[in-house]
Structures are given as structure tokens and as C-alpha cells.
Amino acid sequence: MEAAFSSFTRPSQVFSTQIIGLSRAFCFPKRDKCILKRLSSVFFFRFITYFALITCAVYRPQTIQCSMKSHRLSDLKDVEVHTLKSRPRIDFTSIFGVVKPIVDDVQSRGDAAVVDYTIKFDKVALERIVEHVSDLPDPEIDQEVREAFDVAFDNIYAFHAAQRIPERIIENMSGVKCKRIARCIGSVGLYVPGGTAVLPSTALMLSVPAHIAGCKTIVLATPPSSDGTICKEVLYCAKKAGVTHILKAGGAQAISAMAWGTESCPKVDKIFGPGNQYVTAAKMILQNSEAMVSIDMPAGPSEVLVIADKYANPVHVAADLLSQAEHGPDSQVVLVIAGDGVDIGAIEAEINKQCAGLPRGQFASKALDHSFIIFARDIVEAISFSNLYAPEHLIINVKYAEKWEGLIENAGSVFLGQWSPESIGDYASGTNHVLPTYGYAKMYSGVSLDSFLKYITVQSLTEEGLRSLGPYVAKMADVEGLEAHKRAITLRLQSMEVPIPL
């Protein structure tokens, strides 16, 4: 897509001509003075007029001209389809070079390093970097804002609490019982970005399932405000959802502090949350370090793939594309047209119109620069391409959208039908908005209650059970040449006077 200011006549050129003409008039000494006075009045009037025209032109709202590249899927070769489904490559080599010294410095100097990096990157000098949430007063926020986050909390809590799996005991053979028990991860770190936009919704998405899981230590890291305080909406969500500590830091230094632990920041066992390339790089470095910390999933820029047919409202389609594009200039936006009869011109016109009025339109327009349209024969072919692309968000805005759910194989979160905008899932439907991006939806799930749990298997055998199963295990151990494994069985069987397999 291309963005440009609309063209306008440059009054400065006309203005220059008038000045030249007037100056020449003043060069005639015999010219009547009253004529000069009239010319002076004309000059002043025209000066004011042209100044106003120039001012209006300079401050004229930006007009976005969108020209999305389009491709007909049936005309593409396999290599071309592969290129389209591939995301822009991120060169982490140089980013690792920037992040690794920060990771090492925080490991070495702890709180002092975090303070220094917060001064450097956030321009804030902190007396202390960690606050105990229980010690903080309740923030004063607008009643309507409070109600909105309360509704979101209730829905997120209900959806994630329903993910608890009842414990089941399976008796595979008489006297051989097995089960799987869930235990929470003791200490978790939650990263809530605060760069181009503050995201208290992310605080809810991460802290609610952590609280339901029973995590004892929940550290939420978020960049401080310019005065060193915590965003009041983030604090409200943190207190409501059971966060224990707030680390007032962002970027690689925050991830490092949670991974290593510092004088004031508890060490965590797993780190969650989205972030920029430096946050992602820090998570990648630390999960393979002596810090012994795991992460939720690989992260990349936000993305959406919208499938629309002739019944889709162009206004809604454009709004859904832009709601993802406004996240940042690196957001990935794809529109897949299913079948004939879609007014693509109306969709592009709506994108132009809506983007021009967005406060974050500059981010959206840059994201749209590398967006594209796919024309598919039908919905089946459209979903087939989506499965190859594996989007973070998949919107199926077609008639009878629910009937196509069974064809979906790869997606972070799906939105079915014309009344299911992606924004609903981002905030308050109850599903989690921390999702795999960059094509990782092919092998990763979004954050859920399970993300904060670990599962332990348990088996219990009676004497009858070992009599029945033991001889088979002894034979398998013998085949693998593991004599000690075999004897752990046979010595018990001998005490029962059970025949031992040769």
C-alpha cells in the first residue's frame, strides 16, 4: 500500500509573482500616491489570503492512498505461495549482540544495572525497581474504565477456570493404575509492554490464568511512567488478578532481572508475554542459559488474516485489517477473498478513509505497505492458504462461517462470522490474546491455564499388577541389554515365587 499527501496548488508560487509585480510598481517615482496606497491594501489582503491557504495546506489531514498487491492463488507456483506465506526475516545476529551484554550486566550487577538501563532507555531514575503489590494503594481510575476491565476479568477468569482438567485414574491392567496430576509453576514472570501503547489488557491475559493455576510468586514487569509510577490501569488489573510483585522496568533488562533474580526481584521459572525484538532476543538467550528459565513461545510482530466473501461488509473488513495494522509498522495484514462478487474497491476505499482518521494511522499505513490480497476460488481454497500461513489471528467473515471451522488446522485464535471482530478477543471475550505469531501457530498454542502448569505422571501397582506386567517388562529390558532394569523386576518376582522369563 502506498501512503501520500493529497496534492494541492502551491500558493507560495503565486504569492512570489505578486510580490515581484508589486515591487515593480513601487519603482515608478511618478506613480500617484493614492495608487500606491491601493496597491499596499491589495498586497496586505493577498498576503493574509495566501498565508491562510498555506497554513491550511500544511495542516491538512493526511490522505492515505492504498494500493494492495493482489495475487490469484490458482495462478501461483508453489515457490510463490511459499514466499507469500513467509514472514519478513528478522536478523537476530545484530540484536543478540546488543542484548547479550545487557543480560550479562544484569546477572552481574542486579538492581543497579536495571536502574542504569531504565535511565538510559526510559529516561526515568528509580529509587527502587520492585514494588510489592500488597503495599500499594488501590489506584483511582474512572468508573467506566473500571467496569470495562471488570467485565474482561470475569470473562477471562471463566474461560480459563473451565480449562481445569479433572484428575482421572486409568487402570490399564488389573492392579496397574496410572494418573496425571497438575501442579503449578511456583514462580512466573509476566511481561507487559509499554512502548508505543500501554497494554493493561495483557496484564489481565497473563495474570488471571497464573492466579487460577495457583502460582505462588507472580512478577509483572512493565516500563514505568515518566514520573516513575506504574500505569494505574495496569496496577488495577495486577491487584485484581493476584500479582505479587511489580518490576518497574521494560526491555531486555526486565526479562534478565526476572530470569536471574536480583536483590529485589524474585527469580522466576518461566517468562510470559509479548514484546519487541529486544525482549524476544532476551527470552531466547536466557532460555538457553544457566538461568534455567523457560518461555511461553517464540514471538514476532502481530498479524491477522481475514477471509471475506461477497456477504462481508467492506466497512467491517477494513476495520478488522486496520485494528491489527495499528499495532506497529511491522504488523502483518493479509486479506483473502473467497469467491466472486466481492467489491474490493469498496474495501480499499474504506481502508483509506478509516486509516486517515486513526491516531496511529502512521503505524497502520506502514504496516499496510507490505500487506497483500489473495484471490481464492472459494472458501475451501481460502482456508487452505490460511493453514499454510498459520496466522496469529484468523477472521472468517463469510456467510455461515461456523460450518467451516472443521477445516481450520493452523491459527492462534479464530473469529467466526461478521459479528466477531478480533478486538473482542484482544480484550474481553475470555480467550487469551497472547498467541503464537510468525507462523508458529503450526506447532504452538496460545497462552492458557496449561501454560502455568506442569503435569506429573503417577503409577501405582499391586502385587497382582506386578505379577501380570512384570514378566513383559523384564523381557523388554533384556532385549535392550539393561540388566539392572531387568533385576528391579525379577528380584521382586522371585520374592513372589513367580516364574522368571529366560
mmCIF file of C-alpha atoms in Angstrom, residues 67-447:
data_model
loop_
_atom_site.group_PDB
_atom_site.id
_atom_site.type_symbol
_atom_site.label_atom_id
_atom_site.label_comp_id
_atom_site.label_asym_id
_atom_site.label_seq_id
_atom_site.Cartn_x
_atom_site.Cartn_y
_atom_site.Cartn_z
ATOM 1 C CA SER A 67 -2.747 0.016 -3.401
ATOM 2 C CA MET A 68 -2.589 -3.533 -2.075
ATOM 3 C CA LYS A 69 -0.705 -6.053 -4.139
ATOM 4 C CA SER A 70 -3.014 -8.840 -5.224
ATOM 5 C CA HIS A 71 -2.452 -12.434 -6.294
ATOM 6 C CA ARG A 72 -4.786 -15.072 -7.678
ATOM 7 C CA LEU A 73 -3.962 -18.238 -5.773
ATOM 8 C CA SER A 74 -4.656 -20.581 -8.683
ATOM 9 C CA ASP A 75 -2.076 -18.745 -10.822
ATOM 10 C CA LEU A 76 0.758 -19.012 -8.307
ATOM 11 C CA LYS A 77 3.536 -21.583 -8.361
ATOM 12 C CA ASP A 78 4.441 -23.427 -5.163
ATOM 13 C CA VAL A 79 7.551 -21.307 -4.688
ATOM 14 C CA GLU A 80 5.465 -18.131 -4.982
ATOM 15 C CA VAL A 81 2.974 -19.387 -2.414
ATOM 16 C CA HIS A 82 5.889 -20.234 -0.109
ATOM 17 C CA THR A 83 7.207 -16.684 -0.498
ATOM 18 C CA LEU A 84 3.833 -15.156 0.336
ATOM 19 C CA LYS A 85 3.333 -17.239 3.468
ATOM 20 C CA SER A 86 6.839 -16.470 4.735
ATOM 21 C CA ARG A 87 7.266 -13.549 7.122
ATOM 22 C CA PRO A 88 9.972 -10.893 6.761
ATOM 23 C CA ARG A 89 13.171 -12.338 8.171
ATOM 24 C CA ILE A 90 14.448 -10.926 11.432
ATOM 25 C CA ASP A 91 18.225 -10.792 11.668
ATOM 26 C CA PHE A 92 18.776 -11.668 15.312
ATOM 27 C CA THR A 93 22.562 -11.736 14.957
ATOM 28 C CA SER A 94 22.950 -7.994 15.453
ATOM 29 C CA ILE A 95 20.144 -7.891 18.026
ATOM 30 C CA PHE A 96 21.812 -10.619 20.085
ATOM 31 C CA GLY A 97 24.965 -8.509 20.012
ATOM 32 C CA VAL A 98 23.082 -5.652 21.671
ATOM 33 C CA VAL A 99 21.081 -7.744 24.131
ATOM 34 C CA LYS A 100 23.712 -10.194 25.402
ATOM 35 C CA PRO A 101 25.769 -7.520 27.244
ATOM 36 C CA ILE A 102 22.581 -6.332 28.960
ATOM 37 C CA VAL A 103 21.735 -9.888 30.032
ATOM 38 C CA ASP A 104 25.243 -10.379 31.429
ATOM 39 C CA ASP A 105 25.288 -6.981 33.138
ATOM 40 C CA VAL A 106 22.011 -7.616 34.956
ATOM 41 C CA GLN A 107 23.306 -11.011 36.065
ATOM 42 C CA SER A 108 26.423 -9.325 37.442
ATOM 43 C CA ARG A 109 25.114 -6.065 38.938
ATOM 44 C CA GLY A 110 21.463 -6.847 39.624
ATOM 45 C CA ASP A 111 19.278 -3.907 40.645
ATOM 46 C CA ALA A 112 21.960 -1.330 39.848
ATOM 47 C CA ALA A 113 22.111 -2.465 36.227
ATOM 48 C CA VAL A 114 18.328 -2.314 35.874
ATOM 49 C CA VAL A 115 18.310 1.219 37.318
ATOM 50 C CA ASP A 116 21.002 2.325 34.873
ATOM 51 C CA TYR A 117 19.251 0.852 31.828
ATOM 52 C CA THR A 118 15.941 2.388 32.895
ATOM 53 C CA ILE A 119 17.638 5.788 32.989
ATOM 54 C CA LYS A 120 19.226 5.141 29.603
ATOM 55 C CA PHE A 121 16.209 3.784 27.734
ATOM 56 C CA ASP A 122 13.180 5.137 29.608
ATOM 57 C CA LYS A 123 14.708 8.382 30.918
ATOM 58 C CA VAL A 124 13.456 7.589 34.415
ATOM 59 C CA ALA A 125 15.571 7.427 37.587
ATOM 60 C CA LEU A 126 14.091 4.946 40.060
ATOM 61 C CA GLU A 127 14.793 4.738 43.782
ATOM 62 C CA ARG A 128 13.577 1.135 43.783
ATOM 63 C CA ILE A 129 12.693 -1.103 40.882
ATOM 64 C CA VAL A 130 10.280 -3.540 42.560
ATOM 65 C CA GLU A 131 7.015 -2.829 44.351
ATOM 66 C CA HIS A 132 5.110 -5.314 46.489
ATOM 67 C CA VAL A 133 1.574 -5.106 45.164
ATOM 68 C CA SER A 134 0.032 -5.630 48.592
ATOM 69 C CA ASP A 135 1.792 -2.451 49.795
ATOM 70 C CA LEU A 136 0.378 -0.260 47.018
ATOM 71 C CA PRO A 137 -2.881 1.691 47.428
ATOM 72 C CA ASP A 138 -5.740 0.984 45.067
ATOM 73 C CA PRO A 139 -5.406 3.224 42.002
ATOM 74 C CA GLU A 140 -8.055 5.824 41.253
ATOM 75 C CA ILE A 141 -9.466 5.155 37.811
ATOM 76 C CA ASP A 142 -12.609 6.230 36.001
ATOM 77 C CA GLN A 143 -15.683 4.184 36.932
ATOM 78 C CA GLU A 144 -16.450 3.264 33.308
ATOM 79 C CA VAL A 145 -12.864 2.113 32.783
ATOM 80 C CA ARG A 146 -13.080 0.052 35.964
ATOM 81 C CA GLU A 147 -16.305 -1.591 34.798
ATOM 82 C CA ALA A 148 -14.792 -2.425 31.399
ATOM 83 C CA PHE A 149 -11.808 -4.179 32.955
ATOM 84 C CA ASP A 150 -14.052 -5.921 35.482
ATOM 85 C CA VAL A 151 -16.133 -7.425 32.667
ATOM 86 C CA ALA A 152 -12.963 -8.517 30.868
ATOM 87 C CA PHE A 153 -11.612 -10.043 34.091
ATOM 88 C CA ASP A 154 -14.805 -12.029 34.675
ATOM 89 C CA ASN A 155 -14.833 -13.448 31.134
ATOM 90 C CA ILE A 156 -11.123 -14.277 31.114
ATOM 91 C CA TYR A 157 -11.435 -15.920 34.516
ATOM 92 C CA ALA A 158 -14.456 -18.004 33.485
ATOM 93 C CA PHE A 159 -12.852 -19.234 30.266
ATOM 94 C CA HIS A 160 -9.535 -20.179 31.864
ATOM 95 C CA ALA A 161 -11.046 -21.704 35.011
ATOM 96 C CA ALA A 162 -13.059 -24.008 32.741
ATOM 97 C CA GLN A 163 -9.769 -25.376 31.391
ATOM 98 C CA ARG A 164 -9.088 -27.300 34.595
ATOM 99 C CA ILE A 165 -8.858 -30.992 33.745
ATOM 100 C CA PRO A 166 -10.427 -33.371 36.275
ATOM 101 C CA GLU A 167 -7.967 -35.915 37.612
ATOM 102 C CA ARG A 168 -8.602 -39.372 36.168
ATOM 103 C CA ILE A 169 -7.210 -42.731 37.270
ATOM 104 C CA ILE A 170 -6.689 -45.204 34.443
ATOM 105 C CA GLU A 171 -6.397 -48.916 35.300
ATOM 106 C CA ASN A 172 -4.644 -50.300 32.222
ATOM 107 C CA MET A 173 -4.439 -53.830 33.644
ATOM 108 C CA SER A 174 -5.802 -55.315 36.816
ATOM 109 C CA GLY A 175 -3.654 -53.881 39.604
ATOM 110 C CA VAL A 176 -1.882 -51.322 37.363
ATOM 111 C CA LYS A 177 -3.174 -47.785 37.955
ATOM 112 C CA CYS A 178 -1.880 -44.611 36.273
ATOM 113 C CA LYS A 179 -2.832 -40.954 36.524
ATOM 114 C CA ARG A 180 -1.579 -37.475 35.747
ATOM 115 C CA ILE A 181 -1.598 -34.722 38.375
ATOM 116 C CA ALA A 182 -1.313 -30.983 37.721
ATOM 117 C CA ARG A 183 0.958 -28.734 39.748
ATOM 118 C CA CYS A 184 1.507 -25.015 39.263
ATOM 119 C CA ILE A 185 4.802 -23.463 38.259
ATOM 120 C CA GLY A 186 5.924 -21.869 41.501
ATOM 121 C CA SER A 187 7.253 -18.536 40.237
ATOM 122 C CA VAL A 188 6.354 -16.839 36.948
ATOM 123 C CA GLY A 189 7.283 -13.586 35.235
ATOM 124 C CA LEU A 190 4.774 -11.655 33.143
ATOM 125 C CA TYR A 191 5.965 -9.032 30.674
ATOM 126 C CA VAL A 192 3.521 -6.225 29.844
ATOM 127 C CA PRO A 193 4.868 -3.929 27.095
ATOM 128 C CA GLY A 194 4.668 -0.177 27.413
ATOM 129 C CA GLY A 195 6.311 1.174 24.264
ATOM 130 C CA THR A 196 4.003 2.747 21.688
ATOM 131 C CA ALA A 197 0.923 1.749 23.711
ATOM 132 C CA VAL A 198 0.227 0.770 27.316
ATOM 133 C CA LEU A 199 -1.440 -2.653 27.467
ATOM 134 C CA PRO A 200 -3.296 -3.301 30.737
ATOM 135 C CA SER A 201 -5.303 -5.942 28.856
ATOM 136 C CA THR A 202 -2.107 -8.002 28.599
ATOM 137 C CA ALA A 203 -1.759 -7.766 32.377
ATOM 138 C CA LEU A 204 -5.144 -9.479 32.675
ATOM 139 C CA MET A 205 -4.423 -12.075 29.995
ATOM 140 C CA LEU A 206 -1.299 -13.244 31.815
ATOM 141 C CA SER A 207 -2.069 -12.743 35.493
ATOM 142 C CA VAL A 208 -5.568 -14.273 35.537
ATOM 143 C CA PRO A 209 -4.520 -17.792 34.415
ATOM 144 C CA ALA A 210 -1.406 -17.562 36.611
ATOM 145 C CA HIS A 211 -3.648 -16.861 39.605
ATOM 146 C CA ILE A 212 -6.080 -19.664 38.710
ATOM 147 C CA ALA A 213 -3.164 -22.091 38.353
ATOM 148 C CA GLY A 214 -2.043 -21.203 41.872
ATOM 149 C CA CYS A 215 1.387 -19.720 41.102
ATOM 150 C CA LYS A 216 2.772 -18.500 44.410
ATOM 151 C CA THR A 217 5.040 -15.739 43.063
ATOM 152 C CA ILE A 218 3.754 -13.646 40.156
ATOM 153 C CA VAL A 219 6.125 -10.906 38.987
ATOM 154 C CA LEU A 220 4.724 -8.426 36.474
ATOM 155 C CA ALA A 221 7.297 -6.334 34.602
ATOM 156 C CA THR A 222 6.256 -3.146 32.825
ATOM 157 C CA PRO A 223 8.108 0.080 31.954
ATOM 158 C CA PRO A 224 7.476 2.918 34.421
ATOM 159 C CA SER A 225 5.677 6.129 33.557
ATOM 160 C CA SER A 226 7.756 9.278 33.087
ATOM 161 C CA ASP A 227 7.351 10.103 36.791
ATOM 162 C CA GLY A 228 8.459 6.639 37.876
ATOM 163 C CA THR A 229 4.989 5.387 38.781
ATOM 164 C CA ILE A 230 3.081 2.374 37.475
ATOM 165 C CA CYS A 231 0.325 2.839 34.892
ATOM 166 C CA LYS A 232 -2.816 2.980 37.028
ATOM 167 C CA GLU A 233 -4.815 0.675 34.732
ATOM 168 C CA VAL A 234 -2.026 -1.909 34.763
ATOM 169 C CA LEU A 235 -1.854 -1.656 38.561
ATOM 170 C CA TYR A 236 -5.616 -2.099 38.860
ATOM 171 C CA CYS A 237 -5.515 -5.266 36.755
ATOM 172 C CA ALA A 238 -2.465 -6.565 38.618
ATOM 173 C CA LYS A 239 -4.076 -6.135 42.035
ATOM 174 C CA LYS A 240 -7.343 -7.668 40.883
ATOM 175 C CA ALA A 241 -5.651 -10.730 39.392
ATOM 176 C CA GLY A 242 -3.313 -11.574 42.269
ATOM 177 C CA VAL A 243 0.084 -10.288 41.083
ATOM 178 C CA THR A 244 2.580 -10.300 43.971
ATOM 179 C CA HIS A 245 5.396 -8.066 42.642
ATOM 180 C CA ILE A 246 5.677 -5.348 40.005
ATOM 181 C CA LEU A 247 9.062 -4.773 38.379
ATOM 182 C CA LYS A 248 9.178 -1.213 37.053
ATOM 183 C CA ALA A 249 11.332 -1.938 34.039
ATOM 184 C CA GLY A 250 10.997 -2.897 30.405
ATOM 185 C CA GLY A 251 13.062 -4.343 27.609
ATOM 186 C CA ALA A 252 15.860 -6.870 27.871
ATOM 187 C CA GLN A 253 16.803 -5.610 31.335
ATOM 188 C CA ALA A 254 13.383 -6.566 32.728
ATOM 189 C CA ILE A 255 13.488 -10.048 31.198
ATOM 190 C CA SER A 256 17.014 -10.520 32.559
ATOM 191 C CA ALA A 257 16.065 -9.389 36.062
ATOM 192 C CA MET A 258 13.220 -11.904 36.238
ATOM 193 C CA ALA A 259 15.327 -14.707 34.776
ATOM 194 C CA TRP A 260 18.378 -14.262 37.010
ATOM 195 C CA GLY A 261 16.728 -12.687 40.018
ATOM 196 C CA THR A 262 18.173 -9.576 41.670
ATOM 197 C CA GLU A 263 18.387 -8.166 45.185
ATOM 198 C CA SER A 264 14.747 -7.056 44.989
ATOM 199 C CA CYS A 265 13.293 -9.034 42.075
ATOM 200 C CA PRO A 266 12.438 -12.700 42.696
ATOM 201 C CA LYS A 267 13.843 -15.217 40.248
ATOM 202 C CA VAL A 268 11.131 -16.821 38.124
ATOM 203 C CA ASP A 269 10.923 -20.230 36.478
ATOM 204 C CA LYS A 270 9.012 -19.209 33.354
ATOM 205 C CA ILE A 271 8.554 -15.918 31.497
ATOM 206 C CA PHE A 272 5.455 -14.949 29.532
ATOM 207 C CA GLY A 273 4.348 -12.078 27.371
ATOM 208 C CA PRO A 274 4.816 -10.237 24.086
ATOM 209 C CA GLY A 275 7.483 -7.666 23.355
ATOM 210 C CA ASN A 276 9.724 -6.105 20.751
ATOM 211 C CA GLN A 277 12.743 -7.719 19.113
ATOM 212 C CA TYR A 278 14.979 -6.969 22.095
ATOM 213 C CA VAL A 279 12.558 -8.569 24.541
ATOM 214 C CA THR A 280 12.256 -11.612 22.278
ATOM 215 C CA ALA A 281 16.031 -11.856 21.922
ATOM 216 C CA ALA A 282 16.484 -11.706 25.699
ATOM 217 C CA LYS A 283 13.943 -14.503 26.181
ATOM 218 C CA MET A 284 15.698 -16.624 23.562
ATOM 219 C CA ILE A 285 19.131 -16.071 25.111
ATOM 220 C CA LEU A 286 18.011 -16.745 28.664
ATOM 221 C CA GLN A 287 16.054 -19.925 27.984
ATOM 222 C CA ASN A 288 19.321 -21.448 26.767
ATOM 223 C CA SER A 289 21.441 -20.142 29.630
ATOM 224 C CA GLU A 290 22.362 -21.069 33.180
ATOM 225 C CA ALA A 291 19.356 -19.052 34.332
ATOM 226 C CA MET A 292 17.256 -22.227 33.974
ATOM 227 C CA VAL A 293 14.152 -20.406 32.804
ATOM 228 C CA SER A 294 11.593 -21.371 30.185
ATOM 229 C CA ILE A 295 9.467 -19.093 27.989
ATOM 230 C CA ASP A 296 5.919 -19.234 26.709
ATOM 231 C CA MET A 297 6.603 -19.223 22.955
ATOM 232 C CA PRO A 298 8.650 -17.533 20.233
ATOM 233 C CA ALA A 299 7.250 -14.108 19.413
ATOM 234 C CA GLY A 300 7.074 -11.937 16.324
ATOM 235 C CA PRO A 301 5.079 -8.961 15.015
ATOM 236 C CA SER A 302 1.290 -9.068 15.374
ATOM 237 C CA GLU A 303 -0.697 -10.383 12.419
ATOM 238 C CA VAL A 304 -4.179 -11.045 11.078
ATOM 239 C CA LEU A 305 -5.568 -12.936 8.100
ATOM 240 C CA VAL A 306 -9.117 -12.030 7.084
ATOM 241 C CA ILE A 307 -11.187 -14.290 4.821
ATOM 242 C CA ALA A 308 -14.105 -12.398 3.277
ATOM 243 C CA ASP A 309 -16.799 -13.312 0.782
ATOM 244 C CA LYS A 310 -19.367 -11.202 -1.078
ATOM 245 C CA TYR A 311 -21.583 -11.048 2.003
ATOM 246 C CA ALA A 312 -18.908 -9.354 4.132
ATOM 247 C CA ASN A 313 -19.415 -5.664 4.901
ATOM 248 C CA PRO A 314 -16.459 -3.677 3.431
ATOM 249 C CA VAL A 315 -16.568 -1.341 6.438
ATOM 250 C CA HIS A 316 -16.088 -4.268 8.812
ATOM 251 C CA VAL A 317 -13.357 -5.882 6.705
ATOM 252 C CA ALA A 318 -11.364 -2.637 6.552
ATOM 253 C CA ALA A 319 -11.783 -2.059 10.290
ATOM 254 C CA ASP A 320 -10.511 -5.557 11.101
ATOM 255 C CA LEU A 321 -7.447 -5.134 8.890
ATOM 256 C CA LEU A 322 -6.626 -1.763 10.434
ATOM 257 C CA SER A 323 -7.180 -2.928 14.013
ATOM 258 C CA GLN A 324 -4.176 -5.179 13.588
ATOM 259 C CA ALA A 325 -2.141 -2.837 11.390
ATOM 260 C CA GLU A 326 -2.192 -0.071 14.024
ATOM 261 C CA HIS A 327 -0.122 -2.214 16.407
ATOM 262 C CA GLY A 328 3.030 -1.197 14.537
ATOM 263 C CA PRO A 329 4.714 -0.807 11.155
ATOM 264 C CA ASP A 330 5.891 -4.426 11.223
ATOM 265 C CA SER A 331 2.407 -5.896 11.708
ATOM 266 C CA GLN A 332 1.362 -8.474 9.111
ATOM 267 C CA VAL A 333 -2.015 -7.967 7.402
ATOM 268 C CA VAL A 334 -3.473 -10.361 4.812
ATOM 269 C CA LEU A 335 -6.859 -10.283 3.082
ATOM 270 C CA VAL A 336 -8.111 -13.442 1.354
ATOM 271 C CA ILE A 337 -11.100 -13.008 -0.953
ATOM 272 C CA ALA A 338 -13.221 -16.161 -1.194
ATOM 273 C CA GLY A 339 -15.132 -16.496 -4.459
ATOM 274 C CA ASP A 340 -16.539 -13.859 -6.801
ATOM 275 C CA GLY A 341 -18.686 -10.797 -6.247
ATOM 276 C CA VAL A 342 -16.534 -9.065 -3.630
ATOM 277 C CA ASP A 343 -16.253 -5.291 -4.105
ATOM 278 C CA ILE A 344 -12.527 -4.956 -3.474
ATOM 279 C CA GLY A 345 -12.646 -1.289 -4.463
ATOM 280 C CA ALA A 346 -15.088 -0.590 -1.650
ATOM 281 C CA ILE A 347 -12.801 -2.328 0.841
ATOM 282 C CA GLU A 348 -9.760 -0.321 -0.282
ATOM 283 C CA ALA A 349 -11.772 2.909 -0.151
ATOM 284 C CA GLU A 350 -12.803 2.101 3.410
ATOM 285 C CA ILE A 351 -9.206 1.371 4.370
ATOM 286 C CA ASN A 352 -8.161 4.782 3.001
ATOM 287 C CA LYS A 353 -11.000 6.546 4.780
ATOM 288 C CA GLN A 354 -10.604 4.863 8.149
ATOM 289 C CA CYS A 355 -6.809 4.947 8.199
ATOM 290 C CA ALA A 356 -6.783 8.710 7.622
ATOM 291 C CA GLY A 357 -8.755 9.224 10.814
ATOM 292 C CA LEU A 358 -6.715 6.962 13.102
ATOM 293 C CA PRO A 359 -4.429 8.489 15.759
ATOM 294 C CA ARG A 360 -1.998 5.650 14.976
ATOM 295 C CA GLY A 361 -2.616 5.872 11.245
ATOM 296 C CA GLN A 362 1.095 6.338 10.564
ATOM 297 C CA PHE A 363 1.796 2.889 12.016
ATOM 298 C CA ALA A 364 -1.135 1.336 10.187
ATOM 299 C CA SER A 365 -0.172 2.809 6.811
ATOM 300 C CA LYS A 366 3.379 1.486 7.102
ATOM 301 C CA ALA A 367 2.086 -1.963 8.011
ATOM 302 C CA LEU A 368 -0.232 -1.856 5.021
ATOM 303 C CA ASP A 369 2.713 -1.111 2.738
ATOM 304 C CA HIS A 370 3.688 -4.791 2.831
ATOM 305 C CA SER A 371 0.189 -6.244 3.001
ATOM 306 C CA PHE A 372 -1.425 -8.184 0.180
ATOM 307 C CA ILE A 373 -4.652 -9.676 -1.125
ATOM 308 C CA ILE A 374 -5.153 -13.285 -2.166
ATOM 309 C CA PHE A 375 -7.999 -14.197 -4.508
ATOM 310 C CA ALA A 376 -9.191 -17.749 -3.854
ATOM 311 C CA ARG A 377 -11.723 -19.742 -5.872
ATOM 312 C CA ASP A 378 -13.828 -20.499 -2.812
ATOM 313 C CA ILE A 379 -13.764 -20.710 0.967
ATOM 314 C CA VAL A 380 -12.094 -24.127 0.946
ATOM 315 C CA GLU A 381 -9.139 -22.768 -1.042
ATOM 316 C CA ALA A 382 -9.055 -19.652 1.157
ATOM 317 C CA ILE A 383 -8.797 -21.706 4.351
ATOM 318 C CA SER A 384 -6.207 -23.936 2.703
ATOM 319 C CA PHE A 385 -3.963 -20.897 2.188
ATOM 320 C CA SER A 386 -4.651 -19.740 5.748
ATOM 321 C CA ASN A 387 -3.494 -23.120 7.067
ATOM 322 C CA LEU A 388 -0.226 -22.642 5.175
ATOM 323 C CA TYR A 389 0.152 -19.101 6.518
ATOM 324 C CA ALA A 390 -0.770 -20.102 10.120
ATOM 325 C CA PRO A 391 -1.861 -16.633 11.277
ATOM 326 C CA GLU A 392 -1.902 -15.353 14.819
ATOM 327 C CA HIS A 393 -5.486 -14.152 14.277
ATOM 328 C CA LEU A 394 -7.851 -15.641 11.690
ATOM 329 C CA ILE A 395 -11.112 -13.851 10.913
ATOM 330 C CA ILE A 396 -13.608 -15.772 8.775
ATOM 331 C CA ASN A 397 -16.112 -13.133 7.701
ATOM 332 C CA VAL A 398 -18.280 -15.235 5.395
ATOM 333 C CA LYS A 399 -21.855 -16.460 5.345
ATOM 334 C CA TYR A 400 -22.394 -19.481 7.620
ATOM 335 C CA ALA A 401 -18.849 -19.123 8.984
ATOM 336 C CA GLU A 402 -19.320 -21.764 11.683
ATOM 337 C CA LYS A 403 -19.687 -24.572 9.138
ATOM 338 C CA TRP A 404 -16.060 -24.108 8.028
ATOM 339 C CA GLU A 405 -14.484 -24.463 11.481
ATOM 340 C CA GLY A 406 -13.589 -28.102 10.853
ATOM 341 C CA LEU A 407 -11.223 -27.143 8.025
ATOM 342 C CA ILE A 408 -9.067 -24.902 10.220
ATOM 343 C CA GLU A 409 -5.755 -26.519 11.163
ATOM 344 C CA ASN A 410 -3.318 -23.713 11.981
ATOM 345 C CA ALA A 411 -4.233 -20.462 13.745
ATOM 346 C CA GLY A 412 -3.615 -18.801 17.087
ATOM 347 C CA SER A 413 -7.195 -17.615 17.605
ATOM 348 C CA VAL A 414 -10.207 -17.717 15.267
ATOM 349 C CA PHE A 415 -13.093 -15.262 14.900
ATOM 350 C CA LEU A 416 -16.157 -16.652 13.142
ATOM 351 C CA GLY A 417 -18.801 -14.542 11.414
ATOM 352 C CA GLN A 418 -19.479 -10.885 10.760
ATOM 353 C CA TRP A 419 -20.150 -10.032 14.410
ATOM 354 C CA SER A 420 -16.851 -11.395 15.756
ATOM 355 C CA PRO A 421 -14.158 -8.715 15.375
ATOM 356 C CA GLU A 422 -10.651 -9.529 16.506
ATOM 357 C CA SER A 423 -10.822 -6.696 19.051
ATOM 358 C CA ILE A 424 -13.271 -8.777 21.085
ATOM 359 C CA GLY A 425 -10.657 -11.477 21.626
ATOM 360 C CA ASP A 426 -7.963 -8.904 22.247
ATOM 361 C CA TYR A 427 -9.860 -7.570 25.237
ATOM 362 C CA ALA A 428 -12.826 -9.303 26.728
ATOM 363 C CA SER A 429 -14.370 -12.385 25.097
ATOM 364 C CA GLY A 430 -12.409 -14.514 27.553
ATOM 365 C CA THR A 431 -9.909 -16.164 25.212
ATOM 366 C CA ASN A 432 -6.255 -15.271 25.620
ATOM 367 C CA HIS A 433 -4.624 -12.730 23.332
ATOM 368 C CA VAL A 434 -1.039 -13.885 23.910
ATOM 369 C CA LEU A 435 -0.728 -16.019 20.793
ATOM 370 C CA PRO A 436 1.910 -17.575 18.523
ATOM 371 C CA THR A 437 2.953 -15.370 15.612
ATOM 372 C CA TYR A 438 5.389 -15.613 12.705
ATOM 373 C CA GLY A 439 3.886 -18.928 11.562
ATOM 374 C CA TYR A 440 4.476 -20.652 14.908
ATOM 375 C CA ALA A 441 0.750 -21.402 15.145
ATOM 376 C CA LYS A 442 1.659 -24.577 13.241
ATOM 377 C CA MET A 443 3.260 -26.010 16.354
ATOM 378 C CA TYR A 444 2.470 -23.722 19.322
ATOM 379 C CA SER A 445 -0.735 -22.843 21.168
ATOM 380 C CA GLY A 446 -1.653 -19.539 22.734
ATOM 381 C CA VAL A 447 -1.277 -18.937 26.458
#
